[in-house]
mmCIF file of C-alpha atoms in Angstrom:
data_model
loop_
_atom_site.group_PDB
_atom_site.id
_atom_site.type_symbol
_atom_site.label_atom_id
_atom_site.label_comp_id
_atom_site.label_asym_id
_atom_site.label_seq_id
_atom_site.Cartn_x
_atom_site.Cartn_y
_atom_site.Cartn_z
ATOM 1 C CA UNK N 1 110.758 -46.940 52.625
ATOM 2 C CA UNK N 2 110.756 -47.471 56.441
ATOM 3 C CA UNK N 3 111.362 -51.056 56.055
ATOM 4 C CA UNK N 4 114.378 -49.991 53.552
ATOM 5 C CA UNK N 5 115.690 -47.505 56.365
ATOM 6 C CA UNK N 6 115.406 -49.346 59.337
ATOM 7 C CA UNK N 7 117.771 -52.118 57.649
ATOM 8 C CA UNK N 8 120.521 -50.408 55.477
ATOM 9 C CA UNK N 9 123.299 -50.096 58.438
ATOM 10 C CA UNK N 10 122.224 -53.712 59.239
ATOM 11 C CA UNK N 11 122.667 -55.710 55.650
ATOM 12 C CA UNK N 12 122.511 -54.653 52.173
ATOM 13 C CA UNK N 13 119.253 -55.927 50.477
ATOM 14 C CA UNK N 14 119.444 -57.750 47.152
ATOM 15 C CA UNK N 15 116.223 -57.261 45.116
ATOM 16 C CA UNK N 16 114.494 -61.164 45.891
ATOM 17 C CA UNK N 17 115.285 -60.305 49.461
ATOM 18 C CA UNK N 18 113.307 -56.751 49.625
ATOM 19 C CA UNK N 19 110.396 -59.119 47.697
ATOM 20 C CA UNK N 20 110.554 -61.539 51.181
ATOM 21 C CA UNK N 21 109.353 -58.728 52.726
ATOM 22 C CA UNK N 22 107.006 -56.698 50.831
ATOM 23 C CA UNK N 23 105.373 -60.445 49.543
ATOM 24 C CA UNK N 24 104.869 -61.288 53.354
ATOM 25 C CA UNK N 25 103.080 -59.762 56.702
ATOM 26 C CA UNK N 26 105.662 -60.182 58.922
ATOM 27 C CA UNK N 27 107.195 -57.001 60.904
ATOM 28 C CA UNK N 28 110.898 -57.949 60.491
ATOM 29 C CA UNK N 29 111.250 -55.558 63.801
ATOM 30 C CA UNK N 30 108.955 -57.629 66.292
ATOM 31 C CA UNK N 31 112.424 -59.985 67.389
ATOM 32 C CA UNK N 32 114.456 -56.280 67.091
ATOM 33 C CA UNK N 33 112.224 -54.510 69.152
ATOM 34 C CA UNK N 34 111.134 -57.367 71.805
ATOM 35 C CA UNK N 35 115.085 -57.847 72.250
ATOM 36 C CA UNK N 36 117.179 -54.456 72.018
ATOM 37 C CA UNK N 37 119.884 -55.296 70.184
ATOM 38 C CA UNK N 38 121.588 -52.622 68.965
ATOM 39 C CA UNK N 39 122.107 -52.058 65.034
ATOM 40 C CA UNK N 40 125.704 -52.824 65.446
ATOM 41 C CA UNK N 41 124.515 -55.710 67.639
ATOM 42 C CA UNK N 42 122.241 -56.880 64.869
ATOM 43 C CA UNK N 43 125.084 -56.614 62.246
ATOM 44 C CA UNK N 44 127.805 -58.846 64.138
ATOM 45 C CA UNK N 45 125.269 -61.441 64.594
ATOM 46 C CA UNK N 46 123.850 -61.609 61.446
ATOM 47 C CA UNK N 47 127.165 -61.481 59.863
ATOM 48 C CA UNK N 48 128.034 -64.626 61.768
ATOM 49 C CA UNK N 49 125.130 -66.627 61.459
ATOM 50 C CA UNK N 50 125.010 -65.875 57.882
ATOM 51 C CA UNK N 51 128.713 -66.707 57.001
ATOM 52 C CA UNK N 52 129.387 -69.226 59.285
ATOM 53 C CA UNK N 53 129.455 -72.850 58.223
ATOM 54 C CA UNK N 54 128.114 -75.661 60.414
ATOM 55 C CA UNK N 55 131.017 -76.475 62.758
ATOM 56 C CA UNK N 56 131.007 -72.779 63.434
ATOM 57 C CA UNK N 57 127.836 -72.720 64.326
ATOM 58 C CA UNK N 58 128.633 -75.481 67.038
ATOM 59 C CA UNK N 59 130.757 -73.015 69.046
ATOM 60 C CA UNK N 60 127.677 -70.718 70.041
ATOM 61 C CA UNK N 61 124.647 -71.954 72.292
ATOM 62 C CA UNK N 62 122.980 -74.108 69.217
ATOM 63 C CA UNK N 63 122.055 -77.563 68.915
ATOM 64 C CA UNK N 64 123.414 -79.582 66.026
ATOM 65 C CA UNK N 65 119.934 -80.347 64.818
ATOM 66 C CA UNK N 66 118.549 -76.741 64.666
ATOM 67 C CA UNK N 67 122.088 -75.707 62.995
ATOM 68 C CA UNK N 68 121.572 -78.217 60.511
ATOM 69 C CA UNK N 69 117.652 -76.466 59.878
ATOM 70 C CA UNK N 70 118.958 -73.136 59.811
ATOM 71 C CA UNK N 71 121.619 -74.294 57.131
ATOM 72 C CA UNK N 72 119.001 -75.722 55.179
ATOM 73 C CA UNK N 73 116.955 -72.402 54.928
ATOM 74 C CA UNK N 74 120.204 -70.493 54.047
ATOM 75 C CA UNK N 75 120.271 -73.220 50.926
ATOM 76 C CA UNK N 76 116.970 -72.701 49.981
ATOM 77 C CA UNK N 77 116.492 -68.879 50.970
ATOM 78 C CA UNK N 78 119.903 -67.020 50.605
ATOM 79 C CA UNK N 79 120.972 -65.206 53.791
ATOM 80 C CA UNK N 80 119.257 -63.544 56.598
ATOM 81 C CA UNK N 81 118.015 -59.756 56.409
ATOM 82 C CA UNK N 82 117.207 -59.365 60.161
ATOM 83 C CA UNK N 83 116.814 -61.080 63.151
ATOM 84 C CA UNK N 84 113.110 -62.163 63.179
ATOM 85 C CA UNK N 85 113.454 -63.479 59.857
ATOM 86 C CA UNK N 86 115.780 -66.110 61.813
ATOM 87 C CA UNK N 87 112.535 -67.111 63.662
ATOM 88 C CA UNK N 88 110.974 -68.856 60.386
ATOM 89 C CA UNK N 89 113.579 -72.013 60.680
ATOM 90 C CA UNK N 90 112.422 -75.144 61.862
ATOM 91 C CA UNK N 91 113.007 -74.774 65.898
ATOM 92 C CA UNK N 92 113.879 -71.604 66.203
ATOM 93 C CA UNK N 93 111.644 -69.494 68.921
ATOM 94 C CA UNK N 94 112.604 -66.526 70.101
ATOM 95 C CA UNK N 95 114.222 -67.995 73.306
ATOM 96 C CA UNK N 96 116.262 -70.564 71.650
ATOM 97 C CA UNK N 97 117.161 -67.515 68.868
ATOM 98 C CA UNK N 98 118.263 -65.145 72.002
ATOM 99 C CA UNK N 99 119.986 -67.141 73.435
ATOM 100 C CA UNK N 100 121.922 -67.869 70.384
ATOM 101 C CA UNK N 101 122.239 -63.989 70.105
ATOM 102 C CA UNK N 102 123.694 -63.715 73.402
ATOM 103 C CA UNK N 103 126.614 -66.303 72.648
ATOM 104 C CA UNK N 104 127.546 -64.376 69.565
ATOM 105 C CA UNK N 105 127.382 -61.160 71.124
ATOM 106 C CA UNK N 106 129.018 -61.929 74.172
ATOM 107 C CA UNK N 107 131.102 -64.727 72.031
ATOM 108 C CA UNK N 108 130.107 -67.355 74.606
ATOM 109 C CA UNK N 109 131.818 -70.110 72.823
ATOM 110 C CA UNK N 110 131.284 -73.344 74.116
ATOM 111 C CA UNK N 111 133.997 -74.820 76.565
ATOM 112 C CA UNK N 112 134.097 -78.093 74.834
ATOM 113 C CA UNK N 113 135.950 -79.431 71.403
ATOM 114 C CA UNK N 114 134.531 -78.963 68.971
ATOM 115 C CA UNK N 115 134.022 -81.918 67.428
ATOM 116 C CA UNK N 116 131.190 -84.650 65.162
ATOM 117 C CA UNK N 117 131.656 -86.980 67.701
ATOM 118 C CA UNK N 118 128.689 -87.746 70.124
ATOM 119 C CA UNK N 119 130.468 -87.334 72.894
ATOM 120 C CA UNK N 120 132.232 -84.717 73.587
ATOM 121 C CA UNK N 121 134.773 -84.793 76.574
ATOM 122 C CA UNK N 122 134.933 -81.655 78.720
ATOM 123 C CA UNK N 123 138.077 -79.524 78.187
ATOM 124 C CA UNK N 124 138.085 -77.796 81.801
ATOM 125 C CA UNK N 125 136.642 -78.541 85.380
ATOM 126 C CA UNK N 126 134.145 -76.644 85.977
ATOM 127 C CA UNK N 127 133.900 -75.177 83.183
ATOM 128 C CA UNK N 128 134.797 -71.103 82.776
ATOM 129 C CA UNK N 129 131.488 -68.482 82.905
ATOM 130 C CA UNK N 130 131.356 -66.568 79.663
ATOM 131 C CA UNK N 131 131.544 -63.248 81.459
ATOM 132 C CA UNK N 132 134.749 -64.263 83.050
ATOM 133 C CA UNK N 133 136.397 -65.925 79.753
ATOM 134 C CA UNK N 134 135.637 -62.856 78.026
ATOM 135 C CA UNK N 135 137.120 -60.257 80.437
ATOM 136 C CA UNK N 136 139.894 -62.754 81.871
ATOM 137 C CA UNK N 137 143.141 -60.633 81.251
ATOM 138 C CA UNK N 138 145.618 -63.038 82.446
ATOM 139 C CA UNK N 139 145.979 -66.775 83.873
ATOM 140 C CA UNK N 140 148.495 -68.501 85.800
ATOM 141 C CA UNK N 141 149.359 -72.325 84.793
ATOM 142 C CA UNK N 142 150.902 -74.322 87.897
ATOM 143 C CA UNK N 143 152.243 -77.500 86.928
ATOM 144 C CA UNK N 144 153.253 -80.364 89.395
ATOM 145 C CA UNK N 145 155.152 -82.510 89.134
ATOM 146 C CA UNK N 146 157.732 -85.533 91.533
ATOM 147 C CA UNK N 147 160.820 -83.406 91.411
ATOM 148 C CA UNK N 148 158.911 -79.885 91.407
ATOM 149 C CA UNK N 149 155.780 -77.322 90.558
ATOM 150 C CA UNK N 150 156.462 -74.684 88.453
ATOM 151 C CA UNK N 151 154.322 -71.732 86.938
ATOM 152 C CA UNK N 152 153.946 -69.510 84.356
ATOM 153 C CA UNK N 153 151.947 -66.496 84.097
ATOM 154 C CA UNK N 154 150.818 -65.161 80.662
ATOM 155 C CA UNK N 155 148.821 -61.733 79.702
ATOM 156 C CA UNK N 156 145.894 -62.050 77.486
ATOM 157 C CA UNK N 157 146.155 -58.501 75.095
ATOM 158 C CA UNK N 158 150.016 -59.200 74.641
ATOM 159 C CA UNK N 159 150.385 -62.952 74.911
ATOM 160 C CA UNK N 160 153.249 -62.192 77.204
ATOM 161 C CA UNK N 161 155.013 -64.828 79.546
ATOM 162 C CA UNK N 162 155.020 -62.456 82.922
ATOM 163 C CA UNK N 163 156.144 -64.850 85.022
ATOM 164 C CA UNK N 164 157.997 -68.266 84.894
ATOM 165 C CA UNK N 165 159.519 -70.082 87.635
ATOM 166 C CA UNK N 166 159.658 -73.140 89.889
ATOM 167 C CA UNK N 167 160.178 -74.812 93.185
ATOM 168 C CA UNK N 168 162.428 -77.911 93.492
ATOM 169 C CA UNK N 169 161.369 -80.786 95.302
ATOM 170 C CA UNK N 170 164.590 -82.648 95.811
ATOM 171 C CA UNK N 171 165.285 -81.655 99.412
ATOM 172 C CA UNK N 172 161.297 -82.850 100.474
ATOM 173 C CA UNK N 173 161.181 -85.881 102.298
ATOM 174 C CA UNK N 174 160.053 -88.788 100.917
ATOM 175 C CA UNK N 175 157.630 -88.957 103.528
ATOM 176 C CA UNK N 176 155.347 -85.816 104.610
ATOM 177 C CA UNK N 177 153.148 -85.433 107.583
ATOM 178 C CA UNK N 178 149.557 -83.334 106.097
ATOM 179 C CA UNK N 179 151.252 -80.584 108.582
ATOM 180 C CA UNK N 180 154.433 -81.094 106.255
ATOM 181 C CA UNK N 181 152.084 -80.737 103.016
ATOM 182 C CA UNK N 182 150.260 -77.438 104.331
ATOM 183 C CA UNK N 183 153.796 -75.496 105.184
ATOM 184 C CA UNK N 184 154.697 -77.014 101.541
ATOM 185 C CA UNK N 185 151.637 -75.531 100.069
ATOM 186 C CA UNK N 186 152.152 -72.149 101.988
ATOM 187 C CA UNK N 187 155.672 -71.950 100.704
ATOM 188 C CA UNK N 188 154.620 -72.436 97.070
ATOM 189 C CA UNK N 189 151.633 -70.119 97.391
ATOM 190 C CA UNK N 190 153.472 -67.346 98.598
ATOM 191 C CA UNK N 191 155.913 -67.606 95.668
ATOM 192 C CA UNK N 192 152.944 -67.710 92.846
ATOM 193 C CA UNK N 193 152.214 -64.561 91.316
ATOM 194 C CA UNK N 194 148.679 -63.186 91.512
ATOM 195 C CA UNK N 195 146.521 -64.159 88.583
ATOM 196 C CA UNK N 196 142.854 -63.638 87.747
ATOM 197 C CA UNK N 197 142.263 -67.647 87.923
ATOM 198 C CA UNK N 198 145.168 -70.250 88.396
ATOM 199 C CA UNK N 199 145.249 -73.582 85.664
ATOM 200 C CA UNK N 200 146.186 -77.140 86.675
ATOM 201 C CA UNK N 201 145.646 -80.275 84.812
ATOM 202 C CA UNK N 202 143.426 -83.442 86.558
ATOM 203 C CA UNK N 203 144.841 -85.297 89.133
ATOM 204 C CA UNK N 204 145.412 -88.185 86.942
ATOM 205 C CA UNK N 205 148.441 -86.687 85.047
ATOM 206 C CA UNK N 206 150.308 -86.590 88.185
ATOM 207 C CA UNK N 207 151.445 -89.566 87.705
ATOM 208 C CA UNK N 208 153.769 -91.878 89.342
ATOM 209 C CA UNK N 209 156.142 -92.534 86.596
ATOM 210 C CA UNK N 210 158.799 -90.708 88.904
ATOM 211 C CA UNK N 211 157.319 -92.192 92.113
ATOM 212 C CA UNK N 212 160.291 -94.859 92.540
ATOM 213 C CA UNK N 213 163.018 -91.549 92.978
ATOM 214 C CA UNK N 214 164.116 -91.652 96.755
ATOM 215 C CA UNK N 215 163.633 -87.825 97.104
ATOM 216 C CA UNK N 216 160.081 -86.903 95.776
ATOM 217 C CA UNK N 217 156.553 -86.575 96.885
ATOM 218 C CA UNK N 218 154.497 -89.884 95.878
ATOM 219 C CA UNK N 219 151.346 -89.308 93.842
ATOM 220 C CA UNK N 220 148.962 -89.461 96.894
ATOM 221 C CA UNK N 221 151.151 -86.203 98.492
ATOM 222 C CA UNK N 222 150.880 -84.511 95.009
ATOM 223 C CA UNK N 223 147.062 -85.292 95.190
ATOM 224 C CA UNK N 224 146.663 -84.044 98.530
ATOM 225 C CA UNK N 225 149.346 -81.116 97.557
ATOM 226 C CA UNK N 226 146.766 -80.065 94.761
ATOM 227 C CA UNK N 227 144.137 -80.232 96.698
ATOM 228 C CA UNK N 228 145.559 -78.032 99.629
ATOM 229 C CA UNK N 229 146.772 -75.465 96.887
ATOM 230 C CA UNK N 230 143.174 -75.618 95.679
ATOM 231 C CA UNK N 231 141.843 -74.086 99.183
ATOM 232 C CA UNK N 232 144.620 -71.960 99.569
ATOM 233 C CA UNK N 233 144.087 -69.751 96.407
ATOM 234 C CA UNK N 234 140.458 -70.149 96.869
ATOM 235 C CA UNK N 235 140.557 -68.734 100.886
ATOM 236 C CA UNK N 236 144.104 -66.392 100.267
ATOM 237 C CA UNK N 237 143.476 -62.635 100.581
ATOM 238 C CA UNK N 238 146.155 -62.348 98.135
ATOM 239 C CA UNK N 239 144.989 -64.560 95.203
ATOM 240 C CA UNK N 240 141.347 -64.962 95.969
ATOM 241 C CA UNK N 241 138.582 -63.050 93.972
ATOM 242 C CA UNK N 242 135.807 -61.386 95.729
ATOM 243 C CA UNK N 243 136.312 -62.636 99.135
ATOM 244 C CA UNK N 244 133.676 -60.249 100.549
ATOM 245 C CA UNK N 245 134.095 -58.495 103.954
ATOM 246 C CA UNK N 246 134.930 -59.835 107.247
ATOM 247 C CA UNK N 247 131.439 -59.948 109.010
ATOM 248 C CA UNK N 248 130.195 -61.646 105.636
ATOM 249 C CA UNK N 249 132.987 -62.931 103.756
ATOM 250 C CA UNK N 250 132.392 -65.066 100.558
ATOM 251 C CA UNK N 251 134.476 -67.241 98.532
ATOM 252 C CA UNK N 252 134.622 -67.974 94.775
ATOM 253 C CA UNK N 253 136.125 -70.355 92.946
ATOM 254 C CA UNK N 254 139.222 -69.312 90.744
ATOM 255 C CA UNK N 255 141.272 -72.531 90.334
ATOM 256 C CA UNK N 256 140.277 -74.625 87.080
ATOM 257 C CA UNK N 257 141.500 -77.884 85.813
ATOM 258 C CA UNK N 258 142.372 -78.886 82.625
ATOM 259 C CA UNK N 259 141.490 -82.430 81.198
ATOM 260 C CA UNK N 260 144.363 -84.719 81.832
ATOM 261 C CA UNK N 261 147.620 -84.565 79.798
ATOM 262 C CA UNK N 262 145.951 -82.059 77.436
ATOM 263 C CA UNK N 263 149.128 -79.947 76.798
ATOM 264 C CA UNK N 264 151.035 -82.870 75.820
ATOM 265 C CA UNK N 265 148.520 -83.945 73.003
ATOM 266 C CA UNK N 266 147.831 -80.215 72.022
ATOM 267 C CA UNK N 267 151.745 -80.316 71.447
ATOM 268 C CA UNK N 268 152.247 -83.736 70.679
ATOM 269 C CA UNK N 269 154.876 -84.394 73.458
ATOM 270 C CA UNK N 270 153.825 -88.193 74.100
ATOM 271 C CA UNK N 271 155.605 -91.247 72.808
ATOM 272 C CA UNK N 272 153.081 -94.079 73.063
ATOM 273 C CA UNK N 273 151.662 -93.247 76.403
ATOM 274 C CA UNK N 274 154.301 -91.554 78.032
ATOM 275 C CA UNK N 275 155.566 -87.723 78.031
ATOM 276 C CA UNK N 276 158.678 -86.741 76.550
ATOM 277 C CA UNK N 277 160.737 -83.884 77.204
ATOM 278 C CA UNK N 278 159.389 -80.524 76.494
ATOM 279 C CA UNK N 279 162.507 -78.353 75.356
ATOM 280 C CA UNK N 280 162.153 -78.517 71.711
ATOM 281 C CA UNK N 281 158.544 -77.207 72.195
ATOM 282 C CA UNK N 282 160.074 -74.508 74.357
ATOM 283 C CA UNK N 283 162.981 -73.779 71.842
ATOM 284 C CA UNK N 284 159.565 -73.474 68.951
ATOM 285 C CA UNK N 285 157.613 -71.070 71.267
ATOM 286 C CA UNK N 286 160.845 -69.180 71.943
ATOM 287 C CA UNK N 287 161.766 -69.201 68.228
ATOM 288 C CA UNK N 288 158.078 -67.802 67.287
ATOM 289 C CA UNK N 289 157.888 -70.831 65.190
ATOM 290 C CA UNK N 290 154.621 -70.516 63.438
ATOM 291 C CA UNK N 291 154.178 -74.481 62.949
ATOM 292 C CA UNK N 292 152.691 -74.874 66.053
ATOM 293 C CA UNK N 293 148.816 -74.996 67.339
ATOM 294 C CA UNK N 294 149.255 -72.218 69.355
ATOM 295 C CA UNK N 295 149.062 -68.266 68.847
ATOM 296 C CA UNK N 296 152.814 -66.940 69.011
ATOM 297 C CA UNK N 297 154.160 -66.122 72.615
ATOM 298 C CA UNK N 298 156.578 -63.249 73.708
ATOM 299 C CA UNK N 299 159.041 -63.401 76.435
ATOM 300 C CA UNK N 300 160.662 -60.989 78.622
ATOM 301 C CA UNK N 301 164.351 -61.314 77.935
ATOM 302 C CA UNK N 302 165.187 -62.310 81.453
ATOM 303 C CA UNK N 303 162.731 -64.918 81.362
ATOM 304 C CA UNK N 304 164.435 -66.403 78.574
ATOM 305 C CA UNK N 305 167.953 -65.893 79.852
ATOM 306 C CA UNK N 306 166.743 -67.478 83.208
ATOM 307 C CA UNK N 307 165.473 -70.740 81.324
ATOM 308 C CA UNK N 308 168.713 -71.661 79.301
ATOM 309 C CA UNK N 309 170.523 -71.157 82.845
ATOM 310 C CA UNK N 310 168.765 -74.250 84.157
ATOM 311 C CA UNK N 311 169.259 -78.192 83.858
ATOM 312 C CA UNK N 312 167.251 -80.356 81.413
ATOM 313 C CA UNK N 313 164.954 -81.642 84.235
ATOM 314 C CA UNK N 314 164.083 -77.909 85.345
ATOM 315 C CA UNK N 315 163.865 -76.889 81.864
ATOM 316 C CA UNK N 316 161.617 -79.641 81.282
ATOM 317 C CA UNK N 317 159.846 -78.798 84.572
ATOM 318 C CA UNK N 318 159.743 -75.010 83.444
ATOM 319 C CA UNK N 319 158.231 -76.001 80.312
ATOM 320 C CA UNK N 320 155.036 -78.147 81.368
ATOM 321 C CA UNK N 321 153.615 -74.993 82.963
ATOM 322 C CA UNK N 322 154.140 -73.358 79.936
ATOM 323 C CA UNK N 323 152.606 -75.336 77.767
ATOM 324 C CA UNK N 324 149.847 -76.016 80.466
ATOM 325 C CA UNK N 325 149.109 -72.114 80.423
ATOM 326 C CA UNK N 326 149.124 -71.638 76.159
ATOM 327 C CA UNK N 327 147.214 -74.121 76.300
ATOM 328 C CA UNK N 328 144.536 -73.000 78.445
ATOM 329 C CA UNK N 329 144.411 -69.833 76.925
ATOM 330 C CA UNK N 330 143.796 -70.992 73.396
ATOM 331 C CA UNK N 331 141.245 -73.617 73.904
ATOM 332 C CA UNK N 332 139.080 -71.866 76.502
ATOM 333 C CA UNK N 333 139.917 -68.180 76.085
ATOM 334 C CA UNK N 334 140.669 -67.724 72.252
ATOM 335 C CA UNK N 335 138.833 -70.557 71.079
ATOM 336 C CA UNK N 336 142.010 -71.016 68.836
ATOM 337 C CA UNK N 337 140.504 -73.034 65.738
ATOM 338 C CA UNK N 338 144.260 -74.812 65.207
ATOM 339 C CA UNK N 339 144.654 -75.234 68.793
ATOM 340 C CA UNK N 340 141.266 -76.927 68.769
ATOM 341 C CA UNK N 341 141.632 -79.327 65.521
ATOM 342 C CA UNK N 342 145.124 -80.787 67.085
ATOM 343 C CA UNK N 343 143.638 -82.009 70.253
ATOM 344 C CA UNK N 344 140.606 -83.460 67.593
ATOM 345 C CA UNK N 345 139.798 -87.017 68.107
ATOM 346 C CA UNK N 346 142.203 -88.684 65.813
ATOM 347 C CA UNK N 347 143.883 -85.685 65.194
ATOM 348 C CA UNK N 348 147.916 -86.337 63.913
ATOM 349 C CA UNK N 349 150.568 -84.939 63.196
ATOM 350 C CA UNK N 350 151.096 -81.183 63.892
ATOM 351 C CA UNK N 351 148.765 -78.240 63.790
ATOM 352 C CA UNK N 352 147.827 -75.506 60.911
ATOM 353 C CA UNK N 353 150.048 -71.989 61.167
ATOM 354 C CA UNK N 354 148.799 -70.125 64.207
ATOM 355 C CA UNK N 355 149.701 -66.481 62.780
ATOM 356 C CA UNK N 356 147.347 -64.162 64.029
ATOM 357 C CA UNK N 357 145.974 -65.488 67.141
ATOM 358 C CA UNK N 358 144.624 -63.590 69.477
ATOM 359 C CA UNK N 359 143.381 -61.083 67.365
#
């Protein structure tokens, strides 16, 4: 009877699963008790572990191998009654099975696709601390570009565009002193709105397609444009997290980089190798068109007012932060499962519905 109680609000018990324990002299509260998880605690994570196929599996803090052992017990033993039971697969000891805990509690889902492939390519630079992905309430994309940087700033609990705007690069000089590039990066910095961490893409897809206009930064000023932006938001009193006191002041990193010209495969905007013009993405997004890889994004009526004002460039412009953002957001914050099959190594055509994301 205690073994009954201290499991009904954890898992219902089938008759061949109360006869694991009673046929066997192992506690199945040692893990429980050696831990402190909660009973609710308990529940999610056995709830997961038990109805989550394999590629699920590969989003928490597990090793394909011991995934693939834990399956196999599942097969052979029906599902998991409590925790410690967990600790009879093949490679499973308790630190390996708390940390595993942890990732499911604390849904520390890994930061890279999820994909078979050996190799897996990292999806941000450096990659986002659990705490922070899980608490992050909103994120700023800034997108730049030879004729301009633009931004967008979305909410996390509404999936609301806050913020969307640009900076024209026409009137720049071709040529710009680093003294030219810091005033540049000032300007720009004082226009961005404040965001818990700020979102570009890798130098590479800076590229200098555009390089040949007469009025535009080349690619090495957008490099070293980045990279001053990068110190400014990191060192800013404005935009800067945790910058400490005076007398001891300390700086932390809130600027992140996507992999290179991951928007524009997430939303299948290249022809070949090149990038083509985002505005019948934009028209999708504004349209709530549930087609796309993406969980559906509201707009403040201004915002969209103020985008149909502008020219196809700007729109265009206006539009790579956007997608730059969404995308961000559902690969590394909502772990968006259609988000993450369309950027899947082979991956064509367009992505599943995308109703109900974030939930």
């Amino acid at each position: 009877m205690i073994v009954l109680s201290y499991l009904r609000p954890v898992f219902s018990l089938s008759a061949r699963q109360i006869a694991r324990f009673t046929s066997t002299n192992v506690c199945p509260n040692e893990f429980q008790f050696k831990s402190n998880y909660s009973s609710e605690e308990q529940q999610k994570i056995l709830s997961i572990i038990n109805e989550s196929n394999a590629e699920e599996l590969s989003r928490y803090d597990m090793s394909q191998a011991r995934i693939k052992n834990l399956d196999m017990w599942r097969t052979k033993n029906g599902p998991f009654v409590t925790l410690h039971e967990i600790l009879e697969v093949e490679g499973l000891g308790e630190n390996v099975l708390d940390k595993l805990c942890k990732s499911i509690i604390f849904n520390r889902s890994t930061d890279k696709v999820v994909s078979t492939a050996k190799n897996r390519r990292q999806v941000l630079t450096p990659q986002l601390d659990s705490l922070l992905a899980n608490s992050l309430q909103d994120a700023v994309g800034i997108h730049l570009a030879p004729t301009g940087v633009s931004w967008s700033k979305m909410d996390r609990g509404s999936n609301l565009v806050q913020s969307w705007n640009y900076i024209d690069f026409m009137s720049v000089p071709k040529k710009l002193t680093p003294t030219d590039i810091f005033q540049m990066s000032v300007s720009i910095l004082n226009k961005l709105p404040i965001g818990e961490v700020y979102v570009m893409e890798s130098s590479q897809s800076a590229g200098p397609q555009n390089s040949n206009m007469k009025q535009a930064p080349t690619y090495t000023q957008q490099i070293e444009l980045s990279s001053m932006l990068l110190a400014l938001l990191n060192t800013n009193n404005k935009h800067a997290i945790n910058m400490g006191t005076q007398e001891n002041p300390s700086y932390e990193n809130n600027v992140y980089y996507l992999r290179s010209n991951l928007p524009a495969r997430m939303f299948r905007t290249f022809v070949g190798n090149e990038r083509v013009s985002t505005t019948g993405i934009v028209k999708q997004l504004l349209d709530k068109d549930d087609s796309l890889p993406c969980s559906t994004v509201e707009f403040q009526d201004n915002l969209k007012e103020y985008y149909f004002s502008q020219s196809a460039s700007r729109k265009d412009l206006l539009g790579q932060s956007l997608m730059l953002v969404i995308t961000f957001m559902n690969l590394c914050i909502y772990r968006n499962p259609n988000s993450l099959a369309a950027i899947a190594p082979g991956r064509r055509g367009r992505g599943c519905s995308a109703r109900n994301y974030p939930t």
